[in-house]
Short mmCIF file of C-alpha atoms and ligand atoms in Angstrom, two decimals:
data_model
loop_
_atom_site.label_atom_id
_atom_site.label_comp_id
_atom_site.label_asym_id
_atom_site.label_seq_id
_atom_site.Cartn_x
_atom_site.Cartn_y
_atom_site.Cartn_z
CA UNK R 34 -44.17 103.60 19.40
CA UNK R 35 -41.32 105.93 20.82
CA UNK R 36 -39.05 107.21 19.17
CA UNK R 37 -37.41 105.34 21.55
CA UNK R 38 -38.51 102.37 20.85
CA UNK R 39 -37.93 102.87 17.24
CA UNK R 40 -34.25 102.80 17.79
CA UNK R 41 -34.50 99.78 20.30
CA UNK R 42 -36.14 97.96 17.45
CA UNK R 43 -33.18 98.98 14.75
CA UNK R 44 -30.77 97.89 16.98
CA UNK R 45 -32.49 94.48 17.48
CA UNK R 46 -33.15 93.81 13.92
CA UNK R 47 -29.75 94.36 13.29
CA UNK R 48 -28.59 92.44 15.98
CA UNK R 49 -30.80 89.17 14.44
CA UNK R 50 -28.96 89.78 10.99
CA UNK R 51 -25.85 89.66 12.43
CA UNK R 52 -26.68 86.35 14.36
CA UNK R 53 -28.64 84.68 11.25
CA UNK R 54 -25.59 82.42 9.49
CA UNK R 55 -28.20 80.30 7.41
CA UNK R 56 -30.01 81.80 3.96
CA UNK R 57 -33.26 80.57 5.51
CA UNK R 58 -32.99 82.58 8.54
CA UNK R 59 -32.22 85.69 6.75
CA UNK R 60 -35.38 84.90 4.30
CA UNK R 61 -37.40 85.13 7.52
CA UNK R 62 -35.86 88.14 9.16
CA UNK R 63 -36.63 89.80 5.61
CA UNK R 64 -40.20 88.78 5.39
CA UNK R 65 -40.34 89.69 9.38
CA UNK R 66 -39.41 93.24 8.45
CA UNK R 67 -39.73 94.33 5.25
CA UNK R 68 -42.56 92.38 4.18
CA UNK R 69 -45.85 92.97 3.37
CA UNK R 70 -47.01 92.62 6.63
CA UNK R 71 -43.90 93.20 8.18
CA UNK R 72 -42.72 95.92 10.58
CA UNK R 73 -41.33 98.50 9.06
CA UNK R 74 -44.27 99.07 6.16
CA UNK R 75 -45.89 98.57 9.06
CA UNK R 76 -44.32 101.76 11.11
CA UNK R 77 -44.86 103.65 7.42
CA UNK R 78 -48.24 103.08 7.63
CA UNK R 79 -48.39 104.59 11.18
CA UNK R 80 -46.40 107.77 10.48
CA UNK R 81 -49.85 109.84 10.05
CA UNK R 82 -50.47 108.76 13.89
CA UNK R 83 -47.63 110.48 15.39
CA UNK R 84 -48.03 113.50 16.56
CA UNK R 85 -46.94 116.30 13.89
CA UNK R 86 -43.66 117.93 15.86
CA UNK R 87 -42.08 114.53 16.37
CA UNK R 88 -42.90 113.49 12.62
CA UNK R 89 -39.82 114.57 11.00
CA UNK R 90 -37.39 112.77 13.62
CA UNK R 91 -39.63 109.84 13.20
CA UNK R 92 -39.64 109.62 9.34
CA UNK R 93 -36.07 110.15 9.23
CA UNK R 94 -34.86 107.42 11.62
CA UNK R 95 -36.99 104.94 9.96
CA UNK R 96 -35.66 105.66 6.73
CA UNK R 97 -32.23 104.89 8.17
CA UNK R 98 -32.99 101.50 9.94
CA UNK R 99 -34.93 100.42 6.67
CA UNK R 100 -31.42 101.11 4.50
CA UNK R 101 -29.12 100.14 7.62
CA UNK R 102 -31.25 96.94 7.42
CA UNK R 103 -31.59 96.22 3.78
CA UNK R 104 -27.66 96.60 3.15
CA UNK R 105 -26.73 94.23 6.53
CA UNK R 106 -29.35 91.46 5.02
CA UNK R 107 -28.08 91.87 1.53
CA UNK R 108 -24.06 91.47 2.97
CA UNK R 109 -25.14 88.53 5.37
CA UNK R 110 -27.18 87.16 2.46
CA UNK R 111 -24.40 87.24 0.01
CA UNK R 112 -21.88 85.51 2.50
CA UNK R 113 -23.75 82.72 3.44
CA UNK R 114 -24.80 81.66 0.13
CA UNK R 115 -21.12 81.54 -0.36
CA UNK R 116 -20.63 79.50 2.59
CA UNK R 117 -23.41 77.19 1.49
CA UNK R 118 -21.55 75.87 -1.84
CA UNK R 119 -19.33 73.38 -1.87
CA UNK R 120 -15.81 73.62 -1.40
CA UNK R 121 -13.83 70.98 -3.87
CA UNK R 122 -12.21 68.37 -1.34
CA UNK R 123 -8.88 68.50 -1.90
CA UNK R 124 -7.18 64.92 -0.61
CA UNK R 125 -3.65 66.02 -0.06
CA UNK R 126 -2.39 62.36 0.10
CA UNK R 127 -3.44 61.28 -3.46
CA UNK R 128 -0.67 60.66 -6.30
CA UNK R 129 -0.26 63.70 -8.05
CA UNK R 130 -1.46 62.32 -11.74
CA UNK R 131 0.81 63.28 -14.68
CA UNK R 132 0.37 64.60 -18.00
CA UNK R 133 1.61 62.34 -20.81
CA UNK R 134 4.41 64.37 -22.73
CA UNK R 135 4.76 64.82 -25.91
CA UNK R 136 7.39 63.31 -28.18
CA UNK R 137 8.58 64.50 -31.69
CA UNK R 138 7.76 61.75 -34.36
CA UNK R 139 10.59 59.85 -34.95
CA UNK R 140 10.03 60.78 -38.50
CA UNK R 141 9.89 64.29 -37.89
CA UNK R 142 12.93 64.01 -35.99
CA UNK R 143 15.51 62.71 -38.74
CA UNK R 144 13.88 65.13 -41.59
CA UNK R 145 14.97 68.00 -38.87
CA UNK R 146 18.37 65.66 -38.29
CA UNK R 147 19.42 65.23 -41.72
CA UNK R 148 18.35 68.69 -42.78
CA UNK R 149 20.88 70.36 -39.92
CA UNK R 150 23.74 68.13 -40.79
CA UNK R 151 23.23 69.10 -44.47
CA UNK R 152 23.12 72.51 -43.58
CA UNK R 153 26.60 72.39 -41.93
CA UNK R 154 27.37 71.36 -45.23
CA UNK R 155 26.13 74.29 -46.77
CA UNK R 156 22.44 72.56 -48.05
CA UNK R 157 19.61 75.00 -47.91
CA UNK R 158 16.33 73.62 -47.46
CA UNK R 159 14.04 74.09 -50.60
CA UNK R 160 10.11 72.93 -50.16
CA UNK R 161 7.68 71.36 -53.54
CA UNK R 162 4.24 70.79 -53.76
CA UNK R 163 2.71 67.22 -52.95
CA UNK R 164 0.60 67.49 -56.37
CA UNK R 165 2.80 67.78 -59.61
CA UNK R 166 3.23 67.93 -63.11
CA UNK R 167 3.98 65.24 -65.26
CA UNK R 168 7.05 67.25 -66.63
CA UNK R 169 8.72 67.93 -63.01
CA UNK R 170 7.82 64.52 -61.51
CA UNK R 171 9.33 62.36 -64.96
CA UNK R 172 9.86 64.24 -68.18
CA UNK R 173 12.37 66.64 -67.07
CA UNK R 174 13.95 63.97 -65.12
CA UNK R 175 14.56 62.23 -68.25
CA UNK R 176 11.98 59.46 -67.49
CA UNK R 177 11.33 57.37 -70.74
CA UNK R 178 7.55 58.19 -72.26
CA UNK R 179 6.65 54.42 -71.59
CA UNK R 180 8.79 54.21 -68.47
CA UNK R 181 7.28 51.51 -65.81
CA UNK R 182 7.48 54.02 -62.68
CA UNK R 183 4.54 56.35 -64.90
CA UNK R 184 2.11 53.08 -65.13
CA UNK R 185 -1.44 53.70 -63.12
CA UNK R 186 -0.64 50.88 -60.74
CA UNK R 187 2.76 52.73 -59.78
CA UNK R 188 1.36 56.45 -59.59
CA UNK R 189 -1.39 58.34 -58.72
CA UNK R 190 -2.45 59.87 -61.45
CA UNK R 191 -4.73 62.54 -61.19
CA UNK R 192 -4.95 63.18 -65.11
CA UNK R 193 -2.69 62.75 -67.70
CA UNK R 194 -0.53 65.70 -66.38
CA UNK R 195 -1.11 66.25 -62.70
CA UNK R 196 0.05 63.49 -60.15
CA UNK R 197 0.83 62.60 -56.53
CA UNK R 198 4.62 63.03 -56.80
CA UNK R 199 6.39 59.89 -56.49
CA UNK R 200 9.71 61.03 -55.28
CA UNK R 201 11.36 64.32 -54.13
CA UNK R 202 13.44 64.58 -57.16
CA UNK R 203 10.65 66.91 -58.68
CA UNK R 204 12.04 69.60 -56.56
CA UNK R 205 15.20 69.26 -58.34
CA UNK R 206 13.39 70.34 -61.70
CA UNK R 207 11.63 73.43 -59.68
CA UNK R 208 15.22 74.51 -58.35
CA UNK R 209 17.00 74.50 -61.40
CA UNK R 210 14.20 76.13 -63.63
CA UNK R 211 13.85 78.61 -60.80
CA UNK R 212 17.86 79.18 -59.93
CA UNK R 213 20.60 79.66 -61.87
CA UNK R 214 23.93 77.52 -60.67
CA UNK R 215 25.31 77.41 -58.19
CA UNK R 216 22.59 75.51 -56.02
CA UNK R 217 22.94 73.25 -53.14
CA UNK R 218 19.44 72.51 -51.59
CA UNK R 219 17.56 69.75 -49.65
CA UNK R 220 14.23 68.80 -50.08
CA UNK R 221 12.26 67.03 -47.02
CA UNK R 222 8.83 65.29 -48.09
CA UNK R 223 6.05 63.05 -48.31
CA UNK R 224 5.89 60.72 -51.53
CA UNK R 225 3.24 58.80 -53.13
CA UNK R 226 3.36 55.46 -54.98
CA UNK R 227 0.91 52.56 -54.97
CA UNK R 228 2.70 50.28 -53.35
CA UNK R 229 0.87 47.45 -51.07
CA UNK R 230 1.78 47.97 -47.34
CA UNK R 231 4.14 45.73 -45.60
CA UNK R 232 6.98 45.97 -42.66
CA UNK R 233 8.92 47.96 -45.21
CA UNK R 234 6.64 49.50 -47.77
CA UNK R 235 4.05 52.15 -47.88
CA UNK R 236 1.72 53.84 -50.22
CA UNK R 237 3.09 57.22 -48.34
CA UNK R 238 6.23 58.12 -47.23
CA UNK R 239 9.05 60.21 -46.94
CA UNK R 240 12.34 61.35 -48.72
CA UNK R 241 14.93 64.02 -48.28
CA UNK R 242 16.21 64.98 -51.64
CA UNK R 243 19.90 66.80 -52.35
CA UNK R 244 20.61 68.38 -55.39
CA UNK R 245 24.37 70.15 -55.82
CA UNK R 246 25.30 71.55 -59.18
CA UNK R 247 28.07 74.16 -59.70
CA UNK R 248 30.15 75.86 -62.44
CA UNK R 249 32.99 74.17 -61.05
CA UNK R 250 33.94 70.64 -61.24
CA UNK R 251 31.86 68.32 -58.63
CA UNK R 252 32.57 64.78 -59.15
CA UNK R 253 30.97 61.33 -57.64
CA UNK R 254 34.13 61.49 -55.28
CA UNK R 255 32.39 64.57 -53.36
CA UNK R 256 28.93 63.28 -53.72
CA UNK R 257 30.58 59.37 -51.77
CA UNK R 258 32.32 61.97 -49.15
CA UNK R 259 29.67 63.94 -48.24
CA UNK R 260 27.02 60.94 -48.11
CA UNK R 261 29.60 59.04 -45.94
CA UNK R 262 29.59 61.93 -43.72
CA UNK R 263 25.89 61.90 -43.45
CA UNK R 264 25.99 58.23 -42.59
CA UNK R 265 28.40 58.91 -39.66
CA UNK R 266 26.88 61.92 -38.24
CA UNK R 267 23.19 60.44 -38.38
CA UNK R 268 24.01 56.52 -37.31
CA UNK R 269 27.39 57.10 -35.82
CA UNK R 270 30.76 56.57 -36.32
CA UNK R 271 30.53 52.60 -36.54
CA UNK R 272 27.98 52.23 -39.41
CA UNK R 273 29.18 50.47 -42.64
CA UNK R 274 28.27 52.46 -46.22
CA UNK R 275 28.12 50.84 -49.50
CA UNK R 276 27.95 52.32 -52.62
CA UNK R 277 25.93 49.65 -55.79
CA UNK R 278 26.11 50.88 -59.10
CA UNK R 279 22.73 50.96 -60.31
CA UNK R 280 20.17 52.99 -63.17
CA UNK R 281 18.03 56.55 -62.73
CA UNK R 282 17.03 57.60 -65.59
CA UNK R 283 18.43 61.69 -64.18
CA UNK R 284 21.83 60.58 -62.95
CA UNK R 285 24.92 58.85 -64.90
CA UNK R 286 26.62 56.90 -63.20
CA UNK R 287 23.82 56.24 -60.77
CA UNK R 288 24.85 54.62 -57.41
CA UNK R 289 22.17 52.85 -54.33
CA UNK R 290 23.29 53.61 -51.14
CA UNK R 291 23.52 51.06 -48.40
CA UNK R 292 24.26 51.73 -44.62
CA UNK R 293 24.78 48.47 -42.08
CA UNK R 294 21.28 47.22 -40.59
CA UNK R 295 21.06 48.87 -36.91
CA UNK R 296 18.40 45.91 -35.99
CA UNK R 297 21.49 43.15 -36.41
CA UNK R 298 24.16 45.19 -36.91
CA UNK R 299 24.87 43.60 -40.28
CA UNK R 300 24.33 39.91 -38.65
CA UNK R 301 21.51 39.87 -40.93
CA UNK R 302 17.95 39.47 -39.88
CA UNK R 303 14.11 39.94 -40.81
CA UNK R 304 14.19 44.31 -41.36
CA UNK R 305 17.35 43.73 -43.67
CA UNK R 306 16.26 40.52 -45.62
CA UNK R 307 19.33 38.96 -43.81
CA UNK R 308 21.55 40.78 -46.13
CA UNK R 309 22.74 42.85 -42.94
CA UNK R 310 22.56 45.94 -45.15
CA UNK R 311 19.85 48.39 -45.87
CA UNK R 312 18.60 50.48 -49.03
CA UNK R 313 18.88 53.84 -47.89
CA UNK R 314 19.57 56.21 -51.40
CA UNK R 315 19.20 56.23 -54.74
CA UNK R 316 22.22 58.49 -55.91
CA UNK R 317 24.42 60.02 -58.74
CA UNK R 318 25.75 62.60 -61.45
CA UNK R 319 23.05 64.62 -62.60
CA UNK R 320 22.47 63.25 -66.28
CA UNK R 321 22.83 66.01 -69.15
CA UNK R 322 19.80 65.15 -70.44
CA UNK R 323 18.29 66.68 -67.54
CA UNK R 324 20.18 69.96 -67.66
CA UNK R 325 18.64 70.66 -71.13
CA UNK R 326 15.50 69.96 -69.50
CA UNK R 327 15.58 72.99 -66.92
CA UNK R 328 17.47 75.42 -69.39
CA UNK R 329 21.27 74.81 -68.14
CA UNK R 330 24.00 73.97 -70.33
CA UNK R 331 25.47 70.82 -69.91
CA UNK R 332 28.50 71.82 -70.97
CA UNK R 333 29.16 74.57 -68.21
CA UNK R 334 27.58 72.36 -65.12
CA UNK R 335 28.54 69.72 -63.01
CA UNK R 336 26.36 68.35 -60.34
CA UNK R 337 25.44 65.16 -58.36
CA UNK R 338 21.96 63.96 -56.50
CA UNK R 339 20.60 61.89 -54.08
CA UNK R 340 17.55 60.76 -52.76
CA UNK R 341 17.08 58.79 -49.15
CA UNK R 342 14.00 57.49 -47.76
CA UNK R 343 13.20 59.04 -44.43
CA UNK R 344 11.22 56.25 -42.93
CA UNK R 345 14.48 53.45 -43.78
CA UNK R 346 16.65 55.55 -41.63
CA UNK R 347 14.21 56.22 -39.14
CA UNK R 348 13.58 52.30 -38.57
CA UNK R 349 17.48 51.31 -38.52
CA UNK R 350 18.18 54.06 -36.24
CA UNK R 351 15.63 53.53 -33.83
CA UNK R 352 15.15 49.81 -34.11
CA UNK R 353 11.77 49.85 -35.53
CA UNK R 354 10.79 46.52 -37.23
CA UNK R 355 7.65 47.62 -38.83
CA UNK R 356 7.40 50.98 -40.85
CA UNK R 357 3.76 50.66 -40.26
CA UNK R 358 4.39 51.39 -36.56
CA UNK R 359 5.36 54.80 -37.44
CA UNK R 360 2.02 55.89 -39.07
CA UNK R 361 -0.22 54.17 -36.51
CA UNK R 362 0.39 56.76 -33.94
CA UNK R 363 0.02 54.06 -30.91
CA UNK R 364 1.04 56.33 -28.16
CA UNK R 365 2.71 52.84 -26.63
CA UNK R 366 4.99 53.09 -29.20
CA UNK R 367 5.70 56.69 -29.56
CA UNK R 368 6.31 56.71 -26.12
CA UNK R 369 9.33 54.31 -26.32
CA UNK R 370 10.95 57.35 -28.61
CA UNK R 371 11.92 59.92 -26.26
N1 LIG A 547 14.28 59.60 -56.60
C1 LIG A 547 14.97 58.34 -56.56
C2 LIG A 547 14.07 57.28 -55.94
O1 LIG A 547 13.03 57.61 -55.45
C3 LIG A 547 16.23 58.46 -55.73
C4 LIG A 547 17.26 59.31 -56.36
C5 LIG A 547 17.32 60.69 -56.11
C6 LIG A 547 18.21 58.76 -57.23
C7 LIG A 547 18.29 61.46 -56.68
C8 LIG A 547 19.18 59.56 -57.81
C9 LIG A 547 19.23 60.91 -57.51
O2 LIG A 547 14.38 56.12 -55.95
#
């Protein structure tokens, strides 16, 4: 072969690459020139039959078809294996589908509620543990020894001192034995009690405590104003408040807090028992007793508390019949709360 020739032959092989556009045609062209039989060994093998002069231009434009050819079949290669997958198929004219959002649980949604409308009125929120002592769940709290609320079938007793707390009042203890007066704190949090389930009880639920005790006179005047207040801002101006004297064994006088049922709108009906009102708080003047408790002196303090059940508020605000709705996490019905 001519040198020539050669260069006719680079030029052809080149040209085949260039035409190839399928992986198995460019599998052939390899085998058809770099192979074992193939041309270009081939050509090596023949380089001792050319005459000795022309030798050097010989060797050298071989060695540049064989890497002008392996680099064209290795590009070509690469782009029709990528033209060989499949592209996704992309219908333009289907419904776009939609993500289901997100919704804050309605629970979650009055804590943060009635925490920022205590805050305006200059509440801090304070935090407790679920697990507690005996002392800050009852005894400080001036809870008898033999008081009904400490029996096995009310509380979860873990031992005889450690328990799952049965109301957020224990952060009341933990504030005061941690602060000195003045403090003015909410407490958000889940509660335990063994309670069998129904449309308005569970074994697990929420509270939001307040606790405001000063070296200045604070009377049960204040503590009616400011729960009023809460009442309006969280259910709106038209909800009724009530105010029942009633017994806690931490707060003299103690008061239960009523607002209007949302569900009837004070009609009556099945969430309120038909009395067209709902228990929302347990309420009143911190008792002495517990001040001696938590190192104050009774003398120099004045103070009132409350206690509201989260879930309550949650079902007369947002119409919920069932509290058990609200821990099912049904996505039907968490849906309905945006
Ligand atoms: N902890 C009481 C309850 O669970 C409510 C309460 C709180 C009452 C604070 C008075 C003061 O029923």
């Amino acid at each position: 072969m001519t040198l020539q020739e050669l260069q006719q032959e680079h030029a052809a092989s080149l040209a085949a690459v260039a035409a190839a556009t399928e992986t198995a045609a460019l599998d052939a062209l390899r085998v058809k020139y770099l192979g074992r039989n193939g041309l270009i060994p081939g050509l090596v093998k023949q380089m001792k039959d050319v005459p000795p002069a022309d030798r050097p231009a010989f060797g050298k434009e071989l060695g540049a078809w064989r890497a002008a050819f392996e680099q064209a079949l290795a590009e070509k290669t690469t782009a029709a294996q990528a033209a060989a997958e499949p592209t996704a198929a992309f219908d333009v004219t289907l419904p776009g589908r939609w993500r289901a959002e997100g919704v804050i649980h309605p629970v979650s949604r009055v804590i943060e509620e009635a925490s920022d409308i205590f805050h305006r009125l200059g509440f801090t929120v304070a935090d407790g543990p679920d697990i507690e002592t005996k002392f800050n769940n009852f005894t400080a709290l001036n809870t008898a020894p033999h008081h009904p609320s400490m029996d096995p079938s009310d509380t979860f007793w873990f031992d005889p001192e450690l328990l799952l707390r049965t109301q957020t009042s224990s952060v009341q203890t933990r504030t005061m034995l941690a602060n000195p007066p003045p403090v003015r704190i909410v407490c958000p949090g889940r509660c335990y009690r063994r309670d069998t389930m129904d449309a308005t009880h569970s074994a697990n639920f929420h509270q939001i405590e307040g606790l405001y005790v000063d070296t200045k006179p604070v009377s049960l005047a204040d503590l009616k104003s400011i729960l009023a207040y809460f009442a309006r801002e969280m259910m709106g101006a038209g909800v009724g408040v009530r105010f029942r004297p009633h017994f806690f064994p931490f707060t003299e006088p103690s008061v239960e807090v009523d607002f209007t049922c949302h569900v009837c709108k004070g009609k009556g009906c099945r969430v309120c028992k038909n009395s067209g009102w709902i228990e929302i708080a347990g309420a009143g003047m911190v008792d002495p007793r517990v001040y001696e408790h938590v190192g104050y002196d009774p003398d120099q303090v004045y103070g009132y508390a409350f206690g509201m059940g989260i879930e309550r508020i949650a079902m007369i605000k947002y119409g919920i019949p069932d509290i058990r709705y609200l821990y099912e996490n049904d996505v039907r019905f968490l849906s309905q709360m945006r």
